[in-house]
Amino acid sequence: MTALATPPQLKSGPKNRDSESAIDAAVALAIDPDAVDTLDAEPAPTLEGGKAPLLNRVLSLAAIILPFVGMIVAMVLLWGDSFNWVQLGTLTAMYFLSGFGITIGFHRLFTHRSFETSRFMTAVFGILGSMTIEGSILDWVATHRRHHQHSDGKEDPHSPHGHEHGFVGFMKGFFHAHIGWFFTASHPDLRRYVKDLESDPLIRRVSNLFPLWVFLGILLPTVAGGLLTMSWYGALMGLLWGGAVRIFIVHHVTWSINSACHLWGKQDFRSHDESRNNAVFGMLAFGEGWHNNHHAFPTSARHGLKWWQFDSSWVIIKIMEKLGLIWNVRIPAPERLAAKAIH
């Protein structure tokens, strides 16, 4: 395991943050533990208007939590008919496999290079992450690196901040961060954020085969449901629960990191944005909810930096490291944690 020592500074780039050098610097900050933004020497800024009113934050959290409550109620009511142990197992297996494909693969491996692994495991993580239907590797990583460069600024692809004032503006921002940003045009130079990945033939190939992995992610639970019940109805339920419902859950949880985790929670470290540590999504999103920790230390493979901040993705990473499947795992050194801590 590699502890990230206090490194020399790297300027975050010129004032034109869409210039070639600015994007290169932003990518360096996202993947290189030896790169430190010069903003680290400055106090964290406060967004205009300060923290959102409590009522607004409660309503936004309710909008996220209630669909999960409704889904659990549906499972209970349908138990024994259209939902049973077979569907629960299929849903759970596909949720964990594809979810870790995003959190460990797309996010910590491809976007931030938090560890190294074999070519085989690189392909596996790429395929599993693609099964969530959140975009190809290159598109997902490029968008996320741009998010880090402009986090909660005007050019952030999915910030809930910077919209209109008042309750209506708050809800517009929440909707934009949660799902509305999907309906906006992508930045024309987005691929400039992933030149390092595009140069890798394996990653480029897995990314280009995105439609195939989407189909596979739907086919697997369908076939499993059919074989486990030896019926076409079982196959249909596998498609429903292991396919459609699973995709809904993974999407909803992922989008909540963009929205809720920039509105709700605590800031333990200076990160120059409104990223928050949110315990609810720390659990549901396999550790991704410790979002302020992540924005403060982007290349860290561990997001739950305190002993009580459970990070299931980190648990899997540690197990895989012990098995020799991954190596050069990066975590921030104690002096870096202390330097950015908010007291």
XYZ file of N, CA, C and O in Angstrom, residues 183-260:
312
model
N -29.642 15.607 -19.877
C -30.336 16.168 -21.031
C -29.665 17.442 -21.549
O -30.236 18.165 -22.347
N -28.453 17.697 -21.064
C -27.688 18.837 -21.557
C -26.571 18.328 -22.471
O -26.142 17.173 -22.377
N -26.109 19.180 -23.350
C -25.071 18.779 -24.301
C -23.744 18.555 -23.593
O -23.398 19.265 -22.636
N -23.013 17.556 -24.047
C -21.694 17.286 -23.486
C -20.709 18.358 -23.934
O -20.872 18.990 -24.980
N -19.682 18.566 -23.136
C -18.652 19.531 -23.497
C -17.951 19.051 -24.767
O -17.609 17.867 -24.892
N -17.716 19.940 -25.735
C -17.137 19.510 -27.019
C -15.737 18.914 -26.906
O -15.329 18.120 -27.747
N -14.987 19.303 -25.873
C -13.617 18.810 -25.726
C -13.503 17.764 -24.616
O -12.440 17.607 -24.008
N -14.590 17.044 -24.360
C -14.612 16.119 -23.234
C -13.526 15.049 -23.343
O -12.930 14.657 -22.341
N -13.251 14.580 -24.557
C -12.277 13.509 -24.726
C -10.844 13.961 -24.392
O -9.945 13.124 -24.240
N -10.624 15.250 -24.288
C -9.295 15.715 -23.900
C -8.964 15.344 -22.466
O -7.798 15.353 -22.060
N -9.992 14.985 -21.690
C -9.779 14.591 -20.300
C -9.346 13.127 -20.167
O -8.993 12.696 -19.070
N -9.399 12.371 -21.240
C -9.097 10.939 -21.146
C -8.058 10.511 -22.186
O -8.079 9.375 -22.651
N -7.137 11.390 -22.524
C -6.113 11.032 -23.498
C -5.270 9.866 -23.004
O -4.826 9.038 -23.796
N -5.059 9.792 -21.685
C -4.269 8.699 -21.124
C -4.968 7.358 -21.311
O -4.333 6.339 -21.593
N -6.288 7.338 -21.167
C -7.039 6.091 -21.311
C -7.223 5.719 -22.781
O -7.186 4.541 -23.138
N -7.437 6.716 -23.614
C -7.607 6.439 -25.045
C -6.354 5.837 -25.671
O -6.438 5.118 -26.669
N -5.220 6.096 -25.079
C -3.973 5.550 -25.614
C -3.779 4.080 -25.251
O -2.854 3.432 -25.749
N -4.644 3.559 -24.369
C -4.561 2.157 -23.958
C -5.519 1.334 -24.819
O -6.740 1.491 -24.719
N -5.004 0.437 -25.676
C -5.875 -0.319 -26.587
C -6.943 -1.139 -25.875
O -8.074 -1.223 -26.361
N -6.608 -1.739 -24.742
C -7.584 -2.561 -24.022
C -8.737 -1.720 -23.498
O -9.909 -2.048 -23.706
N -8.416 -0.627 -22.832
C -9.461 0.238 -22.284
C -10.307 0.823 -23.405
O -11.542 0.891 -23.296
N -9.660 1.239 -24.476
C -10.400 1.795 -25.610
C -11.351 0.764 -26.209
O -12.495 1.072 -26.542
N -10.893 -0.492 -26.298
C -11.723 -1.555 -26.873
C -12.920 -1.859 -25.978
O -14.054 -1.970 -26.453
N -12.671 -1.986 -24.679
C -13.771 -2.264 -23.744
C -14.774 -1.115 -23.757
O -15.990 -1.328 -23.744
N -14.283 0.106 -23.826
C -15.163 1.271 -23.864
C -16.008 1.287 -25.127
O -17.218 1.556 -25.089
N -15.395 0.976 -26.260
C -16.127 0.987 -27.537
C -17.181 -0.111 -27.621
O -18.146 0.005 -28.388
N -16.988 -1.179 -26.847
C -17.949 -2.288 -26.836
C -19.047 -2.098 -25.792
O -19.715 -3.059 -25.405
N -19.235 -0.868 -25.348
C -20.236 -0.548 -24.320
C -21.613 -1.152 -24.606
O -22.218 -1.758 -23.712
N -22.169 -1.060 -25.823
C -23.497 -1.657 -26.070
C -23.540 -3.168 -25.796
O -24.555 -3.689 -25.321
N -22.440 -3.860 -26.076
C -22.387 -5.299 -25.825
C -22.477 -5.589 -24.334
O -23.198 -6.510 -23.914
N -21.775 -4.813 -23.514
C -21.794 -5.047 -22.062
C -23.151 -4.680 -21.475
O -23.591 -5.312 -20.511
N -23.815 -3.689 -22.039
C -25.179 -3.358 -21.604
C -26.105 -4.547 -21.856
O -26.882 -4.952 -20.979
N -26.012 -5.103 -23.057
C -26.827 -6.270 -23.403
C -26.509 -7.442 -22.477
O -27.415 -8.139 -22.001
N -25.234 -7.655 -22.192
C -24.830 -8.741 -21.303
C -25.381 -8.540 -19.897
O -25.808 -9.497 -19.243
N -25.390 -7.299 -19.436
C -25.902 -6.995 -18.099
C -27.391 -7.256 -17.963
O -27.896 -7.470 -16.866
N -28.102 -7.211 -19.074
C -29.535 -7.525 -19.080
C -29.757 -9.019 -19.313
O -30.654 -9.639 -18.733
N -28.907 -9.604 -20.150
C -29.044 -11.021 -20.482
C -28.751 -11.930 -19.282
O -29.474 -12.912 -19.046
N -27.698 -11.633 -18.525
C -27.282 -12.508 -17.431
C -28.379 -12.758 -16.392
O -28.671 -13.914 -16.063
N -29.025 -11.720 -15.835
C -30.087 -11.990 -14.860
C -31.303 -12.665 -15.479
O -31.999 -13.430 -14.804
N -31.547 -12.398 -16.754
C -32.668 -13.043 -17.440
C -32.431 -14.547 -17.551
O -33.300 -15.364 -17.222
N -31.244 -14.908 -18.005
C -30.897 -16.330 -18.133
C -30.855 -16.998 -16.757
O -31.356 -18.116 -16.580
N -30.269 -16.304 -15.774
C -30.190 -16.869 -14.426
C -31.582 -17.123 -13.854
O -31.851 -18.190 -13.285
N -32.478 -16.158 -14.028
C -33.846 -16.329 -13.540
C -34.554 -17.485 -14.203
O -35.286 -18.249 -13.558
N -34.325 -17.634 -15.510
C -34.953 -18.731 -16.234
C -34.423 -20.081 -15.821
O -35.190 -21.033 -15.598
N -33.099 -20.204 -15.678
C -32.490 -21.480 -15.312
C -32.796 -21.880 -13.873
O -33.008 -23.070 -13.582
N -32.817 -20.908 -12.965
C -33.067 -21.223 -11.563
C -34.504 -21.650 -11.304
O -34.791 -22.361 -10.338
N -35.419 -21.215 -12.150
C -36.832 -21.585 -11.984
C -37.309 -22.540 -13.068
O -38.420 -23.071 -12.966
N -36.459 -22.709 -14.105
C -36.816 -23.540 -15.254
C -38.161 -23.111 -15.843
O -39.036 -23.934 -16.124
N -38.294 -21.784 -16.018
C -39.541 -21.264 -16.576
C -39.275 -19.952 -17.300
O -38.320 -19.235 -16.981
N -40.157 -19.659 -18.285
C -40.068 -18.381 -18.975
C -40.476 -17.234 -18.046
O -39.961 -16.115 -18.153
N -41.393 -17.527 -17.129
C -41.820 -16.501 -16.173
C -40.638 -16.114 -15.273
O -40.445 -14.936 -14.951
N -39.868 -17.116 -14.870
C -38.682 -16.841 -14.068
C -37.680 -15.983 -14.820
O -37.036 -15.104 -14.242
N -37.548 -16.239 -16.132
C -36.654 -15.422 -16.956
C -37.147 -13.977 -17.011
O -36.351 -13.031 -16.922
N -38.463 -13.815 -17.146
C -39.039 -12.470 -17.187
C -38.812 -11.741 -15.872
O -38.456 -10.550 -15.860
N -38.971 -12.454 -14.743
C -38.733 -11.834 -13.440
C -37.249 -11.523 -13.242
O -36.887 -10.540 -12.597
N -36.376 -12.350 -13.794
C -34.946 -12.055 -13.743
C -34.609 -10.786 -14.503
O -33.817 -9.962 -14.052
N -35.248 -10.633 -15.668
C -35.080 -9.418 -16.460
C -35.582 -8.202 -15.688
O -34.930 -7.148 -15.673
N -36.733 -8.349 -15.027
C -37.334 -7.232 -14.295
C -36.491 -6.828 -13.095
O -36.104 -5.659 -12.965
N -36.196 -7.814 -12.210
C -35.539 -7.481 -10.943
C -34.024 -7.364 -11.076
O -33.424 -6.428 -10.551
N -33.404 -8.287 -11.758
C -31.954 -8.233 -11.919
C -31.512 -7.279 -13.009
O -30.339 -6.890 -13.065
N -32.450 -6.909 -13.882
C -32.150 -5.976 -14.959
C -32.679 -4.595 -14.666
O -31.962 -3.710 -14.195
N -33.981 -4.381 -14.912
C -34.560 -3.039 -14.830
C -34.497 -2.431 -13.431
O -34.050 -1.288 -13.259
N -34.949 -3.181 -12.413
C -34.964 -2.637 -11.052
C -33.542 -2.384 -10.560
O -33.259 -1.362 -9.932
N -32.655 -3.309 -10.844
C -31.253 -3.146 -10.436
C -30.636 -1.903 -11.076
O -29.943 -1.124 -10.397
N -30.894 -1.682 -12.346
C -30.368 -0.499 -13.024
C -30.929 0.773 -12.390
O -30.199 1.750 -12.163
N -32.232 0.761 -12.073
C -32.844 1.915 -11.408
C -32.156 2.217 -10.087
O -31.825 3.376 -9.786
N -31.911 1.185 -9.280
C -31.303 1.397 -7.964
C -29.889 1.956 -8.101
O -29.526 2.935 -7.439
N -29.087 1.336 -8.970
C -27.706 1.798 -9.148
C -27.678 3.234 -9.656
O -26.906 4.068 -9.167
N -28.528 3.550 -10.626
C -28.592 4.920 -11.135
C -28.986 5.896 -10.041
O -28.362 6.951 -9.870
N -30.025 5.562 -9.301
C -30.536 6.461 -8.275
C -29.474 6.724 -7.209
O -29.296 7.866 -6.763
N -28.764 5.686 -6.812
C -27.717 5.841 -5.805
C -26.569 6.686 -6.357
O -26.067 7.593 -5.691
N -26.151 6.402 -7.587
C -25.049 7.161 -8.196
C -25.411 8.629 -8.341
O -24.621 9.522 -8.013
N -26.609 8.892 -8.830
C -27.031 10.283 -9.004
C -27.121 11.016 -7.671
O -26.932 12.235 -7.608
N -27.407 10.266 -6.611
C -27.500 10.883 -5.288
C -26.154 11.404 -4.806
O -26.094 12.337 -4.004
N -25.069 10.799 -5.280
C -23.746 11.327 -4.937
C -23.593 12.718 -5.545
O -23.062 13.633 -4.915
N -24.083 12.890 -6.774
C -23.995 14.194 -7.438
C -24.851 15.242 -6.744
O -24.467 16.414 -6.675
N -26.022 14.833 -6.277
C -26.967 15.795 -5.707
C -26.877 15.868 -4.187
O -26.396 16.863 -3.629
N -27.292 14.817 -3.497
C -27.355 14.848 -2.034
C -25.992 15.080 -1.396
O -25.886 15.789 -0.383
